Short mmCIF file of C-alpha atoms in Angstrom, two decimals:
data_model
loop_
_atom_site.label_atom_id
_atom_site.label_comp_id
_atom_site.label_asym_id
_atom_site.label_seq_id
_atom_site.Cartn_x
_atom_site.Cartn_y
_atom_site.Cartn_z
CA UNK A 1 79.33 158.08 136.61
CA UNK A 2 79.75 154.60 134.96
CA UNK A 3 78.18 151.95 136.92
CA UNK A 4 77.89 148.24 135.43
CA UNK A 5 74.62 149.15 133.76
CA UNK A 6 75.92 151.69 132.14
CA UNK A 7 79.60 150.80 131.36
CA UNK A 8 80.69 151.04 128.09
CA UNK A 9 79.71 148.27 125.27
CA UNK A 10 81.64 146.55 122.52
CA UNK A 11 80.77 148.05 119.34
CA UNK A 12 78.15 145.69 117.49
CA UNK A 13 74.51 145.22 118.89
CA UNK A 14 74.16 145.55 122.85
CA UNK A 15 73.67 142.65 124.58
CA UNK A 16 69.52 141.86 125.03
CA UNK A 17 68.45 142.56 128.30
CA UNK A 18 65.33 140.60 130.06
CA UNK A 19 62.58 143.48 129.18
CA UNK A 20 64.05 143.40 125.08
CA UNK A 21 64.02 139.95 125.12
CA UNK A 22 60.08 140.04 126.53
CA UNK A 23 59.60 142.92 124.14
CA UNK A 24 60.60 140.68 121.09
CA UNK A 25 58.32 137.60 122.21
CA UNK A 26 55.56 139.85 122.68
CA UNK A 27 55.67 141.17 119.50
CA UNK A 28 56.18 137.62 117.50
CA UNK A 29 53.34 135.92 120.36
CA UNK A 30 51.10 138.66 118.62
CA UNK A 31 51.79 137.86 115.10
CA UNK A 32 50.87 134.11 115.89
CA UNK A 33 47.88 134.31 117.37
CA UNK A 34 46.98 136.39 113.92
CA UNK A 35 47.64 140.04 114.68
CA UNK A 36 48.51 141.36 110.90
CA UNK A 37 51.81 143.43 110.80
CA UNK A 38 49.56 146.54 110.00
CA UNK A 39 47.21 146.03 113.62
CA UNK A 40 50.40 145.35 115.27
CA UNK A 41 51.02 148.32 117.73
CA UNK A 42 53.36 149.64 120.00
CA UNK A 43 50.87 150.22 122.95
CA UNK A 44 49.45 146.26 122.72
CA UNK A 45 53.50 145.09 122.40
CA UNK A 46 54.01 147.04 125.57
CA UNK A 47 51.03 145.28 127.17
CA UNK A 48 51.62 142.10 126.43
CA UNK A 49 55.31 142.12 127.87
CA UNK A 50 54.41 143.80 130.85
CA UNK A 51 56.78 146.80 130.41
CA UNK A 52 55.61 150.60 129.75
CA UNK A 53 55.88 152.00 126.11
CA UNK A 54 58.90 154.76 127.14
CA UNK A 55 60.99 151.06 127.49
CA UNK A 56 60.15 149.64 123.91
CA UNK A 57 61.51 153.58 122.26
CA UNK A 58 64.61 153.28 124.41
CA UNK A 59 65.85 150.39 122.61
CA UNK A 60 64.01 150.61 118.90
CA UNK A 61 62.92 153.59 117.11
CA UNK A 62 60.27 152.29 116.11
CA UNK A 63 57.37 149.42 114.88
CA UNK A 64 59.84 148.47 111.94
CA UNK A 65 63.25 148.03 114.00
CA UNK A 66 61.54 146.30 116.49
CA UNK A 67 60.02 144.05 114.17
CA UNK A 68 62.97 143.55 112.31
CA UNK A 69 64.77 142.46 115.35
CA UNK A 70 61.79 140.07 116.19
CA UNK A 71 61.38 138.48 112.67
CA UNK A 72 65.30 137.78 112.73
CA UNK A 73 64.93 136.50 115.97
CA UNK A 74 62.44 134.02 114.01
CA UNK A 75 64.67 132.53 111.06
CA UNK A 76 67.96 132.33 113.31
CA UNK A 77 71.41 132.86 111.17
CA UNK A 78 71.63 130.82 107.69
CA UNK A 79 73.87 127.70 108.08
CA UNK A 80 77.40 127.92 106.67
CA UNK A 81 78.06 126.17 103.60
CA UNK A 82 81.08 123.59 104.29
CA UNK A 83 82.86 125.14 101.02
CA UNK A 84 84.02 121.52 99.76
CA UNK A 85 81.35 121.10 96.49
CA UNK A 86 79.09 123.07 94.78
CA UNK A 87 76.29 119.91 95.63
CA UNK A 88 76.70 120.00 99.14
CA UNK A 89 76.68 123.14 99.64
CA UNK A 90 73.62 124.38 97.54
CA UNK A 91 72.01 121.13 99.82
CA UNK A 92 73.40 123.17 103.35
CA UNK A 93 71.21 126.03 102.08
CA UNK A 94 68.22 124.90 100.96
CA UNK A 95 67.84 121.97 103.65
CA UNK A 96 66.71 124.94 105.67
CA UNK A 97 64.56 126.84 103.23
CA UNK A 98 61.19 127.44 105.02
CA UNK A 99 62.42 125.73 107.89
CA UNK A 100 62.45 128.09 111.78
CA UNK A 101 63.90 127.86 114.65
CA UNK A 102 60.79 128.91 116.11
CA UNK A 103 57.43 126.91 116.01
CA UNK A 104 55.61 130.52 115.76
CA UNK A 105 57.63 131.18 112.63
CA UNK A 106 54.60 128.63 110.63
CA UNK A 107 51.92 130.88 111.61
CA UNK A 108 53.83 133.77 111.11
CA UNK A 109 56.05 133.97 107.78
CA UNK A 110 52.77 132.97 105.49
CA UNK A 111 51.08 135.57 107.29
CA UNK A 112 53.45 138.06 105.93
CA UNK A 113 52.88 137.73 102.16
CA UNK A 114 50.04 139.60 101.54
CA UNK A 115 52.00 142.28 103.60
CA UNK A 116 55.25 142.54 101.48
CA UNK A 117 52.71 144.13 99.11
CA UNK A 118 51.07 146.44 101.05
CA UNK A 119 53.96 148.99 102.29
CA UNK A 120 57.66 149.98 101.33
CA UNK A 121 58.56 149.31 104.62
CA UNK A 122 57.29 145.78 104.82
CA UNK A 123 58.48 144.76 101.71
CA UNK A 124 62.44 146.46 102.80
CA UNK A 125 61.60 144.38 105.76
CA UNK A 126 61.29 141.50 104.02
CA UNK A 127 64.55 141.70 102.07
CA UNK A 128 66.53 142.50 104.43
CA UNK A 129 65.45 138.93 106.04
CA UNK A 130 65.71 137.35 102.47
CA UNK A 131 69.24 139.19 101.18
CA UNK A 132 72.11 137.36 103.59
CA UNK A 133 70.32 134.08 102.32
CA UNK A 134 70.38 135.07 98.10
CA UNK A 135 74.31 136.05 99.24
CA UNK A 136 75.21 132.84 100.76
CA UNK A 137 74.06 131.04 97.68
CA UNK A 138 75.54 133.54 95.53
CA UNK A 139 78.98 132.55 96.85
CA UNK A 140 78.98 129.01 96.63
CA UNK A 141 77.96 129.69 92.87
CA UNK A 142 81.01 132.23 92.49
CA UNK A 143 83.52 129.92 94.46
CA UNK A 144 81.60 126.56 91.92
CA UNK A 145 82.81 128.98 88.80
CA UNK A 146 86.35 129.64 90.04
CA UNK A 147 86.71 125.90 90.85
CA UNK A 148 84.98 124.96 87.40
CA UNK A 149 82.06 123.21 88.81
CA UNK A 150 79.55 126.07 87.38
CA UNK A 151 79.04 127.01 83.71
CA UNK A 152 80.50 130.65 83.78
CA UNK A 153 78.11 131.99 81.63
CA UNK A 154 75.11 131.40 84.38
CA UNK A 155 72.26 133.36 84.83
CA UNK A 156 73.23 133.78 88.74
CA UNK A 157 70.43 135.78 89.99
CA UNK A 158 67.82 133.26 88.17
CA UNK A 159 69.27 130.45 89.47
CA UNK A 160 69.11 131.77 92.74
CA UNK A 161 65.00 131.61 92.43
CA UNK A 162 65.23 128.16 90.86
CA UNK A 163 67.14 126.60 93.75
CA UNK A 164 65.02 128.93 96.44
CA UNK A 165 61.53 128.71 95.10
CA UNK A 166 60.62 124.98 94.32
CA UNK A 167 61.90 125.01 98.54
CA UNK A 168 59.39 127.98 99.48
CA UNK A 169 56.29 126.87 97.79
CA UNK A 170 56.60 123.85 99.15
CA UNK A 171 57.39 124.71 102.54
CA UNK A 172 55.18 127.93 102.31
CA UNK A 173 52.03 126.53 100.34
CA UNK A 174 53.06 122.54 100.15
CA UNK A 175 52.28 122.84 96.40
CA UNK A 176 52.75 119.09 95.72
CA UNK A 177 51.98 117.04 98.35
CA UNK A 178 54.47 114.38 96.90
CA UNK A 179 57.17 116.28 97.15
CA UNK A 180 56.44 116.28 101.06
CA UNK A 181 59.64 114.53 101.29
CA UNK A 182 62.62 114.76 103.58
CA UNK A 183 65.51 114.74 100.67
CA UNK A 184 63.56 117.31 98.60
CA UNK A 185 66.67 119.85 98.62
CA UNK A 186 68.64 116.90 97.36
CA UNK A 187 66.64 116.31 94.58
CA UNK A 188 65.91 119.85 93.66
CA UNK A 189 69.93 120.38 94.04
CA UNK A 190 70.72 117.25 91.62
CA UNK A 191 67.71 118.17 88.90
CA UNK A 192 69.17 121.69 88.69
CA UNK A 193 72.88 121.19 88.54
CA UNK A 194 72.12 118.37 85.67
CA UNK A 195 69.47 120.32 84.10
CA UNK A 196 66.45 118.99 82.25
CA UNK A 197 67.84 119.08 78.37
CA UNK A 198 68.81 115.74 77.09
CA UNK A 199 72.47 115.48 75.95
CA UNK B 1 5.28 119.92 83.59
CA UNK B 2 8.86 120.69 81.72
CA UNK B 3 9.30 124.47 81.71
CA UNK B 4 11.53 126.13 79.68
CA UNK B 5 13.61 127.21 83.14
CA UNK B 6 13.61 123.55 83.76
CA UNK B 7 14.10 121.94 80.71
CA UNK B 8 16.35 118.96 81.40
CA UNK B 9 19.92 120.04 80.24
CA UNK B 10 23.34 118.34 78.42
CA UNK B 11 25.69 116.48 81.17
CA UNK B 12 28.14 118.97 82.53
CA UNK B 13 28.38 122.19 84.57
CA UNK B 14 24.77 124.20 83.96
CA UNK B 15 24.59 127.51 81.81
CA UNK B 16 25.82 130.29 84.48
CA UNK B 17 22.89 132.08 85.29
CA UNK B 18 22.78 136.09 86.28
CA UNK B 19 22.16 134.88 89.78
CA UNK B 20 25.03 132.75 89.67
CA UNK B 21 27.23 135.17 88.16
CA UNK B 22 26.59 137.74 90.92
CA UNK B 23 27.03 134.89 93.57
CA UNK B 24 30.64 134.03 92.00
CA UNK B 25 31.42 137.75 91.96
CA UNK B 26 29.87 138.97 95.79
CA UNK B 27 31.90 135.65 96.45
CA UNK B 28 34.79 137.41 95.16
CA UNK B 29 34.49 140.71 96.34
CA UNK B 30 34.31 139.73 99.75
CA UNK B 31 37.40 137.70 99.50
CA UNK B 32 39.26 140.91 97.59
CA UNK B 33 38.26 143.42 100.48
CA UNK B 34 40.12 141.08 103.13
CA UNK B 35 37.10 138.50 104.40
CA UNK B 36 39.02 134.87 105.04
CA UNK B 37 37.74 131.94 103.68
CA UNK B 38 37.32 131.17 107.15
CA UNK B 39 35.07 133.64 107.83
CA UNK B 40 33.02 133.71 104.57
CA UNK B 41 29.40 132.79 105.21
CA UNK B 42 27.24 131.60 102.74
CA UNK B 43 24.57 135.16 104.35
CA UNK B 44 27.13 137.50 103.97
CA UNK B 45 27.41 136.26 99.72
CA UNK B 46 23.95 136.26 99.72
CA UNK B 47 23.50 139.80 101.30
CA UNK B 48 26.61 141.07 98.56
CA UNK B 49 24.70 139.24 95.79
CA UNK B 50 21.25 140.59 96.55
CA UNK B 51 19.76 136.69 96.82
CA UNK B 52 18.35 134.76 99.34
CA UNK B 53 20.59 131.99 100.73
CA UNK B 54 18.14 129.13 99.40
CA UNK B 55 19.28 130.77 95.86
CA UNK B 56 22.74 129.78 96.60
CA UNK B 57 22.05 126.27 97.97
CA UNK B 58 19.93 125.27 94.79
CA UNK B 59 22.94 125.94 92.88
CA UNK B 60 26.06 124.91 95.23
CA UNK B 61 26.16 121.96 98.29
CA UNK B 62 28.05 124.70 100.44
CA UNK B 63 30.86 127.22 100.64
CA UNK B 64 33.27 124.76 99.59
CA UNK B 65 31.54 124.01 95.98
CA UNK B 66 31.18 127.76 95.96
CA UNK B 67 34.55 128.71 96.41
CA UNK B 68 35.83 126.27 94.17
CA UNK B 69 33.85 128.06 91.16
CA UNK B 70 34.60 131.40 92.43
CA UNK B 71 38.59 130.71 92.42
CA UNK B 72 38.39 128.61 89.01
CA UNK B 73 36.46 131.66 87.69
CA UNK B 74 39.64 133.90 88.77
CA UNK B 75 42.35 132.16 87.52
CA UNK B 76 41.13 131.47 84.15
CA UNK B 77 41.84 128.11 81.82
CA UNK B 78 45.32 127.23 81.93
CA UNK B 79 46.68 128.54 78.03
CA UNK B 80 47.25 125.69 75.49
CA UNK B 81 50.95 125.24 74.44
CA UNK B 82 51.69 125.13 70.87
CA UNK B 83 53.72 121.61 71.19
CA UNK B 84 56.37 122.34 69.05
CA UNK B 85 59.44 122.54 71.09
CA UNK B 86 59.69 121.73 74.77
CA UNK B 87 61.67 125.48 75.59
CA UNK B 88 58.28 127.54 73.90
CA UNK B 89 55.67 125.46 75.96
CA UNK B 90 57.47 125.69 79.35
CA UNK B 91 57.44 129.65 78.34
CA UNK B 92 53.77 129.33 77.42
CA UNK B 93 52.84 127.99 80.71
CA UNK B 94 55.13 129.90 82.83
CA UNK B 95 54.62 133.23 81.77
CA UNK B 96 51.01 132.61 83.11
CA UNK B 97 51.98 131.38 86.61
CA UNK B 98 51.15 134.04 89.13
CA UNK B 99 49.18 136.12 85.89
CA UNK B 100 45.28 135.90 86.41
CA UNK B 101 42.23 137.13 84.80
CA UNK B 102 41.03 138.90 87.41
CA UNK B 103 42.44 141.90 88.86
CA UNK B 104 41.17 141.00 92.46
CA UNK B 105 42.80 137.86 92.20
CA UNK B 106 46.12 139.88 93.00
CA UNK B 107 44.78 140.26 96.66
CA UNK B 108 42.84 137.06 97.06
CA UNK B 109 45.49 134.39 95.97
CA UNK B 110 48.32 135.87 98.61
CA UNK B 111 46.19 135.57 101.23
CA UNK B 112 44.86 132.04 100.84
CA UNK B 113 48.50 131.07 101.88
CA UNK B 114 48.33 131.08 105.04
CA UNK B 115 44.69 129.26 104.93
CA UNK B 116 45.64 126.69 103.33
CA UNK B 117 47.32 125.02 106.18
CA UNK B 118 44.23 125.26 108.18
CA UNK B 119 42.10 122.80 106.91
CA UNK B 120 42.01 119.44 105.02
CA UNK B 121 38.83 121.62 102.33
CA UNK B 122 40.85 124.50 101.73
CA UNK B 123 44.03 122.06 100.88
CA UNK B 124 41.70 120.46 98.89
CA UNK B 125 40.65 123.04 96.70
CA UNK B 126 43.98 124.40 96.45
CA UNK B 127 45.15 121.18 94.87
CA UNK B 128 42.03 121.63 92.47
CA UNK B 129 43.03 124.80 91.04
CA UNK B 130 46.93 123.58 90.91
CA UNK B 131 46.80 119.96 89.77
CA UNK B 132 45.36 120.92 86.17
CA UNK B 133 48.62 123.70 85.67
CA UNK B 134 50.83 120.86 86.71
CA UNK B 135 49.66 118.34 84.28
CA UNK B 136 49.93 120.51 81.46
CA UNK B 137 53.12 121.06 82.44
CA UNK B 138 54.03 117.42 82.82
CA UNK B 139 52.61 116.22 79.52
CA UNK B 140 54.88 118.63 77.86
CA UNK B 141 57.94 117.36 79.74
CA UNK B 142 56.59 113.67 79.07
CA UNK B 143 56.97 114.78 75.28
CA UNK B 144 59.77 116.40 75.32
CA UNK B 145 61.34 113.23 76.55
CA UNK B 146 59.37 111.30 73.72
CA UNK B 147 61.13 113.90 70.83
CA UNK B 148 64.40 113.14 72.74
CA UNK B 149 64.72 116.75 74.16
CA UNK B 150 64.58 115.95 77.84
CA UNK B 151 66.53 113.62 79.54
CA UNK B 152 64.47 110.32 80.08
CA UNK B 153 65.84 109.64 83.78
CA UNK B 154 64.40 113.27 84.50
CA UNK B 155 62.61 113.28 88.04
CA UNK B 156 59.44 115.04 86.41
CA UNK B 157 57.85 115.87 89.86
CA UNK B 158 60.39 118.24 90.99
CA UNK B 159 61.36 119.60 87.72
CA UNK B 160 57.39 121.11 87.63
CA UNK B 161 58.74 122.90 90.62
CA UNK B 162 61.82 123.68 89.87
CA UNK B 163 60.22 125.41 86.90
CA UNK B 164 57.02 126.69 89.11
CA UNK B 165 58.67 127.66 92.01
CA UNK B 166 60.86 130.79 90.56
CA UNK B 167 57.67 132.44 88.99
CA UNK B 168 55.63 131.98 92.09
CA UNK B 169 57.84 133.57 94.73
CA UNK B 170 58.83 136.15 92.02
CA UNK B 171 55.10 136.49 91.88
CA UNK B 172 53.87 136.30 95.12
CA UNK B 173 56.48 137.44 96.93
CA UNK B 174 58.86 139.72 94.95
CA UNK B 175 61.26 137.02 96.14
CA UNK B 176 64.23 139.20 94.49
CA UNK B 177 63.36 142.92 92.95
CA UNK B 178 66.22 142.68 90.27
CA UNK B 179 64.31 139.68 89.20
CA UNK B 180 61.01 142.06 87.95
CA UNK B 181 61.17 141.00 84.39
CA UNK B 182 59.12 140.77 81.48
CA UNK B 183 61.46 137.48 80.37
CA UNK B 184 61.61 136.24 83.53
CA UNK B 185 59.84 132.96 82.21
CA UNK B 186 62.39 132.39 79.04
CA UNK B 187 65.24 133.02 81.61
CA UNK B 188 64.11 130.51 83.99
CA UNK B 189 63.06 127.90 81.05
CA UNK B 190 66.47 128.51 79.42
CA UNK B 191 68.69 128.00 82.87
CA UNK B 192 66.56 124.94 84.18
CA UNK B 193 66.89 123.12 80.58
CA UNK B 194 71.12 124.06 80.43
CA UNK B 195 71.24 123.10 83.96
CA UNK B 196 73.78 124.56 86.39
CA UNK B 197 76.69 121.85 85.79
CA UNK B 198 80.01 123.01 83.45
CA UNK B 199 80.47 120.33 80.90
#
């Protein structure tokens, strides 16, 4: 009974077929013309990629998984650190803070905030898309420790947010507008390694 | 022909007037319940407010001057820092960041985000509200490096980041849950002053 459609798949996520991959631009086409995550629904996904509703529940169980699959789609995979310095690095990460591989992904991510606060789901959502990022950083702090490049005694989790939040706002909200400036993960890299105090 | 309701007044913003202070708030209220800045009309405050629209115009040029009242209103001064050591007036003003006076500010600042990309106004009065917190914020960096506790070569710009960022995605966002902390602002003061570095 095993034809080639059906033959048996390496473990891991199945490969995307044509309708999924219709499925998942439908959904993120509808978050950038300004549908909010809660309006988003199954029946106007379906429409909008042409395909019935019965073939959107074969593949995710529901609204969430689908949109999880769609927003990951968005970001792409974080880059991988080169593992020679602590400086480079932390400048591999946050070079693409806030930046997409997908034009959509400008309308779309700032859309989301007020939405991380209005469900559980959203907000689990949210981290999952935001946790592989923290852990990259994480590591290059660990492996800066172990090679003494790091103060051991460092607040880890808080610098996380210091290196990942003067990138966001000014990606997300362009808080300063001169810091619109292409070697601003340099600079936020080389102010927080140094630190401000005077010695 | 000088009435008392016309009598001339001191330079400076006019005495708020109950019409004016139910403006600022059906202003606000319709922001709070999800209405965009986009699609705020100057009838639909005026209907809230129980006024007639030539009310509002005798008081503000348009929505913009409007909004910028309404939003200053919400967040509240910036506080005062005592000015005795560089570490307890970064705490001062950072504990604040995200904090605001007004409980519906909590769903009206999120979802300016993604407006403020749309147009060169709403950038505008963004910078308004922001540029004020940032130059209290600089002037205490500028003195710590007069005392000698801040390193003179510091690039001040991105250090207001580095030290606004964290509390605004914590704020905004929930950037990290393990990061919901009532000392969230000394932690993030205390790292960005030690800097990263070993020494």
């Amino acid at each position: 009974m095993t034809s080639t459609a059906d033959a048996p798949r390496s473990p891991g996520r199945p490969r995307s077929s044509r309708a999924d991959e219709a499925i998942v631009e439908a959904t993120l086409d509808l978050l950038a013309e300004g549908t909010t995550v809660e309006a988003l629904s199954i029946e106007a996904i379906a429409a909008r990629a042409g395909v019935g509703k019965a073939t959107i529940y074969r593949r995710w169980s529901g609204k969430e998984a689908l949109l999880r699959d769609a927003l990951r789609t968005l970001k792409g995979p974080p880059p991988v650190p080169a593992g020679v310095s602590v400086r480079d690095d932390l400048i591999t990460l946050l070079t693409v803070i806030g930046d997409n591989s997908d034009a959509r992904a400008v309308r779309i991510m700032p859309c989301l905030v007020p939405e991380v606060h209005r469900s559980v789901e959203q907000y689990r959502l949210y981290q999952e898309l935001v946790e592989p990022r923290r852990q990259a950083m994480r590591e290059v702090l660990w492996a800066g420790v172990d090679r003494g490049e790091i103060r051991p005694d460092l607040d880890v989790e808080v610098a996380l947010a210091i290196l990942t939040g003067p990138m966001l706002v000014q990606k997300l909200l362009r808080w300063q507008p001169d810091l619109d400036d292409a070697h601003l993960a340099e600079r936020v890299v080389d102010t927080v390694l140094a630190g401000l105090a005077n010695r």
